[in-house]
Coordinates of C-alpha atoms in Angstrom, one line a residue:
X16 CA 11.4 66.8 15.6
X17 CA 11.6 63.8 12.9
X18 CA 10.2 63.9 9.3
X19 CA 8.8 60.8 8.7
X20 CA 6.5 60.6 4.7
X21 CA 6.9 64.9 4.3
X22 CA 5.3 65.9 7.4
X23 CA 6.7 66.6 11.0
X24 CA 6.1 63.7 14.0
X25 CA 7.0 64.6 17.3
X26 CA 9.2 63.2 19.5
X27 CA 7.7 61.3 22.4
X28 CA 8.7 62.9 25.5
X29 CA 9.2 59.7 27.4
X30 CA 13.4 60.5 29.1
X31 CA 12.5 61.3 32.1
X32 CA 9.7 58.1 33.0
X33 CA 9.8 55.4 35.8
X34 CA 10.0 51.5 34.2
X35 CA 7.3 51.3 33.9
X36 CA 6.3 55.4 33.6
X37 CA 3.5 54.5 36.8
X38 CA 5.5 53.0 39.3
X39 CA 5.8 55.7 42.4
X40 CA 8.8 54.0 44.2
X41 CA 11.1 56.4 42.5
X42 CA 9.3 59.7 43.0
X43 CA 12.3 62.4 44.2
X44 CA 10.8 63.9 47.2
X45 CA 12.9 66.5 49.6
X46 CA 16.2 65.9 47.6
X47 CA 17.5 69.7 48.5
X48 CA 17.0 70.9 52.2
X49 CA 16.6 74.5 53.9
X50 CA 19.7 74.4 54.7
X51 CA 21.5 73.6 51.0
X52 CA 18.9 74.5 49.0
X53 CA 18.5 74.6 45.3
X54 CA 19.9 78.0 43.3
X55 CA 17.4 78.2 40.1
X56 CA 17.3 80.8 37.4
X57 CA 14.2 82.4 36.5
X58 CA 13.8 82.0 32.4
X59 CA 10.4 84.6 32.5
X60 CA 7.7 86.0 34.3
X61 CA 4.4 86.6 32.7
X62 CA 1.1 88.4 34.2
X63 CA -1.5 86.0 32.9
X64 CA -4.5 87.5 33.9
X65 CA -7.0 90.5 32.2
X66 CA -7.3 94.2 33.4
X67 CA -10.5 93.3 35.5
X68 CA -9.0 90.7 37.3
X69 CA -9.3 90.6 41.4
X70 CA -5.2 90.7 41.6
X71 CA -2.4 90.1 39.8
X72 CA -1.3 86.3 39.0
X73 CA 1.9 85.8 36.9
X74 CA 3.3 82.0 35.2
X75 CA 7.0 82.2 36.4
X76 CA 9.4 79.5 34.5
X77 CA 12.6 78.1 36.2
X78 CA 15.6 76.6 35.1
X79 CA 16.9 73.7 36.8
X80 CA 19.3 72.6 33.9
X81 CA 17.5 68.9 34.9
X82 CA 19.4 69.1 38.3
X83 CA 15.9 68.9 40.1
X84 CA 13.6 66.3 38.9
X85 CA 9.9 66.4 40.0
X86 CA 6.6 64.9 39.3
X87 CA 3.3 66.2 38.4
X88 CA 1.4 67.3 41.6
X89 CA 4.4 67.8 43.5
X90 CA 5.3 71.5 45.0
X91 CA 8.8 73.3 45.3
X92 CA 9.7 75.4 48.2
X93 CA 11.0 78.8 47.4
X94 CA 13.2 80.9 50.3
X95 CA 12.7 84.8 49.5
X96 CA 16.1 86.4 49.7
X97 CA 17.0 89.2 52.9
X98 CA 15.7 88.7 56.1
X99 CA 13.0 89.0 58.3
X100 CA 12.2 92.1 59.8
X101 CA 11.3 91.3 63.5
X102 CA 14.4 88.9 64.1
X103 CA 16.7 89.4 61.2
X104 CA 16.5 85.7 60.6
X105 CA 16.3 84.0 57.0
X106 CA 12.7 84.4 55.6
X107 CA 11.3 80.3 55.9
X108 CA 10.5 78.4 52.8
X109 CA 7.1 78.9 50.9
X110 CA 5.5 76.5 49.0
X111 CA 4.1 76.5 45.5
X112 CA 2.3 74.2 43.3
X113 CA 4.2 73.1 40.6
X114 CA 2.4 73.9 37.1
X115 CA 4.5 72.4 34.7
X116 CA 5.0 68.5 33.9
X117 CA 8.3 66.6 34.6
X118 CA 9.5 67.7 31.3
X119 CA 8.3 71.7 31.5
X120 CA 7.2 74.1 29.1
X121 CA 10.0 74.0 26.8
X122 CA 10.0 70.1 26.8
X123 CA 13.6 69.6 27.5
X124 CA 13.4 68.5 31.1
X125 CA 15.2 71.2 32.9
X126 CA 12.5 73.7 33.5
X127 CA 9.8 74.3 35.8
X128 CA 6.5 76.7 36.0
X129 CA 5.2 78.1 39.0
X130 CA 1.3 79.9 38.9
X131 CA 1.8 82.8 41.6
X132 CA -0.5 85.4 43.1
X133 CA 0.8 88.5 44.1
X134 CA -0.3 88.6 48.1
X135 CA -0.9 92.1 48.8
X136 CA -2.8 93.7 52.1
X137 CA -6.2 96.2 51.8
X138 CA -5.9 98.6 54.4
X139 CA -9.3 99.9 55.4
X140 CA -8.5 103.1 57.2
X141 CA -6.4 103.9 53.9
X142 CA -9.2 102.3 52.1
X143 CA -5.8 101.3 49.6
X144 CA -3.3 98.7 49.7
X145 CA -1.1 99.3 51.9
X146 CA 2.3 99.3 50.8
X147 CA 4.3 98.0 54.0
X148 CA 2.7 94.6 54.0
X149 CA 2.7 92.5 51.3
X150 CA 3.3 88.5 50.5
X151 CA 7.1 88.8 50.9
X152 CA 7.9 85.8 48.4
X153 CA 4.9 85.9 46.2
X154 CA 5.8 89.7 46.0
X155 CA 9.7 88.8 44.8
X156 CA 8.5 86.1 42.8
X157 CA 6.3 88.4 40.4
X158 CA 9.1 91.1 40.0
X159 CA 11.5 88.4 39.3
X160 CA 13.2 89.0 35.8
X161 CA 15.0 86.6 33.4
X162 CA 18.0 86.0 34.3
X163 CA 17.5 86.4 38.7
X164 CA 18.3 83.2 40.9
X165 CA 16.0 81.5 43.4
X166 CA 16.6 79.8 46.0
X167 CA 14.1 76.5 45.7
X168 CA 13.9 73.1 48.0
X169 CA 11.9 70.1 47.8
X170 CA 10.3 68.3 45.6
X171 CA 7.5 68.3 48.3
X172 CA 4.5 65.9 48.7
X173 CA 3.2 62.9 47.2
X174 CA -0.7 63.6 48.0
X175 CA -1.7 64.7 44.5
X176 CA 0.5 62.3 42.3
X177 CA -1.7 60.4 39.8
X178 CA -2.1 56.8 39.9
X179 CA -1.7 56.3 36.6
X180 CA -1.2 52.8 36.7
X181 CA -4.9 52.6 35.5
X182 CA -5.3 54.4 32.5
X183 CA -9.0 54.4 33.0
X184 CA -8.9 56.3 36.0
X185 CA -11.3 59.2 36.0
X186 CA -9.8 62.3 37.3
X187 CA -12.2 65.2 39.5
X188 CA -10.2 67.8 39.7
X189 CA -11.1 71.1 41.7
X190 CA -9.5 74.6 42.3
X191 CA -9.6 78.0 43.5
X192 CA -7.4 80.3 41.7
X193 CA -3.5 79.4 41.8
X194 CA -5.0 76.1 43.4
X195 CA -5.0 75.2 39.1
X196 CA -1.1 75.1 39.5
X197 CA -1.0 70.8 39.8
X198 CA -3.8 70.1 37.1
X199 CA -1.9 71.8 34.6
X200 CA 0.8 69.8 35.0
X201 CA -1.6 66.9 35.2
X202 CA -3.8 68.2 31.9
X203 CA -0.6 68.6 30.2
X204 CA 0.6 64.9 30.6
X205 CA -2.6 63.3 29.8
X206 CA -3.8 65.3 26.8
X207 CA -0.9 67.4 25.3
X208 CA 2.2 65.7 25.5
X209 CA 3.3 62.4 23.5
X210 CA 3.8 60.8 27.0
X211 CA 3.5 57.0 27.8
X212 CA 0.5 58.0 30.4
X213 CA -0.8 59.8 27.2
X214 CA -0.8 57.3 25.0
X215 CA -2.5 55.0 27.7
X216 CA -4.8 57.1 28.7
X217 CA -8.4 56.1 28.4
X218 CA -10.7 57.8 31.1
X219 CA -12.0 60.9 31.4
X220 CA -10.2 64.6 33.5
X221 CA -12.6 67.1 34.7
X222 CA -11.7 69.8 35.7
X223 CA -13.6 72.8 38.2
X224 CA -12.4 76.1 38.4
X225 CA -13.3 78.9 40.8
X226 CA -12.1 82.6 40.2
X227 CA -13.9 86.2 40.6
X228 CA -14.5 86.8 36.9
X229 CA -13.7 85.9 33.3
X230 CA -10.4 88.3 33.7
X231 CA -9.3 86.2 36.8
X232 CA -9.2 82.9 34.5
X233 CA -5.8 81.2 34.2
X234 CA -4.8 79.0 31.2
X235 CA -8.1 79.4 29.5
X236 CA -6.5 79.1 26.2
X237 CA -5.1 76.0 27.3
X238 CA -7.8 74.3 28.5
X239 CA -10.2 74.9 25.3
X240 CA -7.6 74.0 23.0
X241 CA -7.2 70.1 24.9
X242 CA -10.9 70.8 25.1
X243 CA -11.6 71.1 20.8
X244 CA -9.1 68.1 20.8
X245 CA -10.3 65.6 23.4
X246 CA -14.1 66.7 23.4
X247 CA -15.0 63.1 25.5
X248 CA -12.1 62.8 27.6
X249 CA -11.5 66.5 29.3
X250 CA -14.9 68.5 30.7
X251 CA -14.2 72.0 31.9
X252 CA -16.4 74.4 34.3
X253 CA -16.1 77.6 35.5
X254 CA -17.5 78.9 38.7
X255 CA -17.5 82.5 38.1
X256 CA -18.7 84.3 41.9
X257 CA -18.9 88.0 40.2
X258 CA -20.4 87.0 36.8
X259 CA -22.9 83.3 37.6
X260 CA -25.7 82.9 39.7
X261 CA -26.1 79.9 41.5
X262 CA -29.5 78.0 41.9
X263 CA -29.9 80.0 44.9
X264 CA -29.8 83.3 43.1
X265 CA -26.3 83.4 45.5
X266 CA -23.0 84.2 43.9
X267 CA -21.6 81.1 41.8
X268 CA -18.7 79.5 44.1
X269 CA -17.0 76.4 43.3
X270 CA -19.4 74.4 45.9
X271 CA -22.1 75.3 44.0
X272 CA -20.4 74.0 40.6
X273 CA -19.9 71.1 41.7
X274 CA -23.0 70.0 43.1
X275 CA -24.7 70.9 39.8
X276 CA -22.9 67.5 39.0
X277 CA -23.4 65.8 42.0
X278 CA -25.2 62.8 40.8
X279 CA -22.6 62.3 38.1
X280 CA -19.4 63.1 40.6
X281 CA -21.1 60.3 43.3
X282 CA -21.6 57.6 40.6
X283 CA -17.4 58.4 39.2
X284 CA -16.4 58.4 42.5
X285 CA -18.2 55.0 43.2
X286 CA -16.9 53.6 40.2
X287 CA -12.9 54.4 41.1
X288 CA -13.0 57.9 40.1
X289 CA -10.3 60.1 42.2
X290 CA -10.9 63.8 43.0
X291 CA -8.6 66.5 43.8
X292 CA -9.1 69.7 45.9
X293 CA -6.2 72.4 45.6
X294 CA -6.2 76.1 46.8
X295 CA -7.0 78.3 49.6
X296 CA -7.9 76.6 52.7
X297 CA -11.1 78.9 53.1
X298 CA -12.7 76.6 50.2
X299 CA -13.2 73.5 52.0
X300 CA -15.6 74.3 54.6
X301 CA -17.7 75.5 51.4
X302 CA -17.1 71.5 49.7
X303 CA -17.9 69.9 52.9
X304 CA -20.9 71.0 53.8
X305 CA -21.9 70.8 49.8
X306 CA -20.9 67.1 50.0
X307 CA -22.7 66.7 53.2
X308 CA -26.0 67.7 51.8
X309 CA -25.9 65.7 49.0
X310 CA -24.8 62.4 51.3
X311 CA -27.6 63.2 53.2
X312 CA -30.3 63.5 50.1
X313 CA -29.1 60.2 49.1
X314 CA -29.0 58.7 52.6
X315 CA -25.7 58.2 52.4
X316 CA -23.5 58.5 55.8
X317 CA -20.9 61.2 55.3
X318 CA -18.1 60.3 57.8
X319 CA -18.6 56.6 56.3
X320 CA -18.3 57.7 52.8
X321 CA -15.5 59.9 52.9
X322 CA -13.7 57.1 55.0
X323 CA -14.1 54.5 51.9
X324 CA -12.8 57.6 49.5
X325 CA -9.4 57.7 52.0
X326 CA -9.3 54.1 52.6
X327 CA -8.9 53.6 48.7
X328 CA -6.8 56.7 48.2
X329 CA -9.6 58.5 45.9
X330 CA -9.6 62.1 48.0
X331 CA -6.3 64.4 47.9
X332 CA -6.5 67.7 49.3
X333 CA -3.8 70.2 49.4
X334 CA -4.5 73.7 50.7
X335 CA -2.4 76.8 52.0

């Protein structure tokens, strides 16, 4: 922090950039393996949602001690320690989205945030979770304390990066739950850090969020504080399916968000725009058949459509 006239100015957070900050041909990707993977230390683990939400989802942050570099949209593997039961093998590598930027919470480069869901199982005969099966790493994750290692690999993928070489690129950005984890990381570059893509930054990040109620939200705070701040440059909507109706009088799901703005989403996505899906797998039949309908309302061919979005590199999906 520098004093410059009596007040504070902060740093700009511009150490760990490529030259220049949105050229990809450096992104690290795989740099520790399975086999020697990554030993992390977990700084804290926070529950981050209300009473009334459906499950428990908790922001874990990791130390790397800048020993493994990673960019926005990327995901690290983690290895739960102890074997498998039915073989006595090593349990195989899970994958999270990371939430943080490059730099991480704290700045300083060397940390990392994961957004995890605690996976348990609903036995219906007990009508109560059952006890004996449960998300083995998500589990260990959310009982992790400060202070516990982790064994981590990656960085993984390169499907949701941001091409931020246009700095009036307009961002659609769409999750279920824990799918939220890479647009943090991405709303946190572009609005809230003094970051060189920040500073250049000139189009417009919407982001779509899908969760069971109000309690279930994750970085709410977050969002309407870049919200009060950059009132033309970052939309936000909620898809609520226990709390909204959609126009159907049907429970609100995140299909039914989005078409509310399906003429505006067709004409950004026309124009350059790039959207991003990220969360369960069970959410893109839902968006499909959504974008369908509206393709065929506007006699637009859907296969032929969603061909030019690939063939430009304007549609990333990653679900689990």
């Amino acid at each position: 922090m520098k004093f410059l006239g009596g007040g504070p100015v902060e740093a700009k957070q511009d150490f760990l950039e490529a030259e220049p900050y949105w050229d990809q041909s450096s992104v690290p990707v795989n740099v520790y393996k399975n086999k020697a993977p990554f030993t992390g230390k977990v700084v804290s683990t926070k529950r981050i949602v209300g009473p009334l939400a459906t499950g428990e989802t908790c922001h874990v942050v990791i130390d790397h001690e800048g020993n493994f570099p990673y960019w926005e949209g990327q995901s690290w593997g983690v290895i739960p320690p102890g074997v498998r039961e039915k073989d006595g093998k090593p349990h195989s590598v899970r994958l999270y989205s990371i939430a943080s930027t490059r730099y991480g919470d704290d700045m300083t480069g060397k940390t990392g945030s994961l957004c995890v869901r605690r996976a348990t199982y609903w036995c219906p005969e007990l009508k109560a979770e059952d006890p004996t099966k449960k998300g083995v790493c998500s589990n260990f994750l959310c009982d992790t304390r400060p202070g516990e290692e982790v064994q981590m690999t990656g960085p993984a993928g390169k499907v949701m990066l941001m091409p931020e070489e246009n700095p009036d690129t307009d961002y659609i950005m769409v999750a279920t739950g824990t799918g939220i984890a890479p647009y943090r990381g991405f709303v946190r570059r572009l609005f809230t850090e003094k970051t060189p893509a920040a500073e250049a930054y000139k189009g417009q990040a919407w982001l779509f969020l899908g969760v069971a109620n109000s309690d279930a939200l994750l970085y709410d705070d977050e969002w309407q504080e870049v919200k009060t701040n950059n009132p033309n440059q970052f939309r936000l909507d909620y898809a609520l399916s226990r709390e909204q109706e959609n126009k159907k009088g049907g429970k609100m799901y995140i299909q039914d968000k989005v078409e509310e703005y399906a003429d505006e989403i067709f004409q950004k996505l026309d124009a350059g725009a790039h959207i991003y899906f990220c969360g369960l797998k069970g959410m893109m039949p839902g968006i499909q058949e959504m974008l369908q309908t509206v393709c065929t309302q506007k006699g637009v061919e859907y296969d032929e459509w969603l061909k030019g979005l690939k063939a430009k590199k304007q549609w990333h999906v990653e679900v689990y």
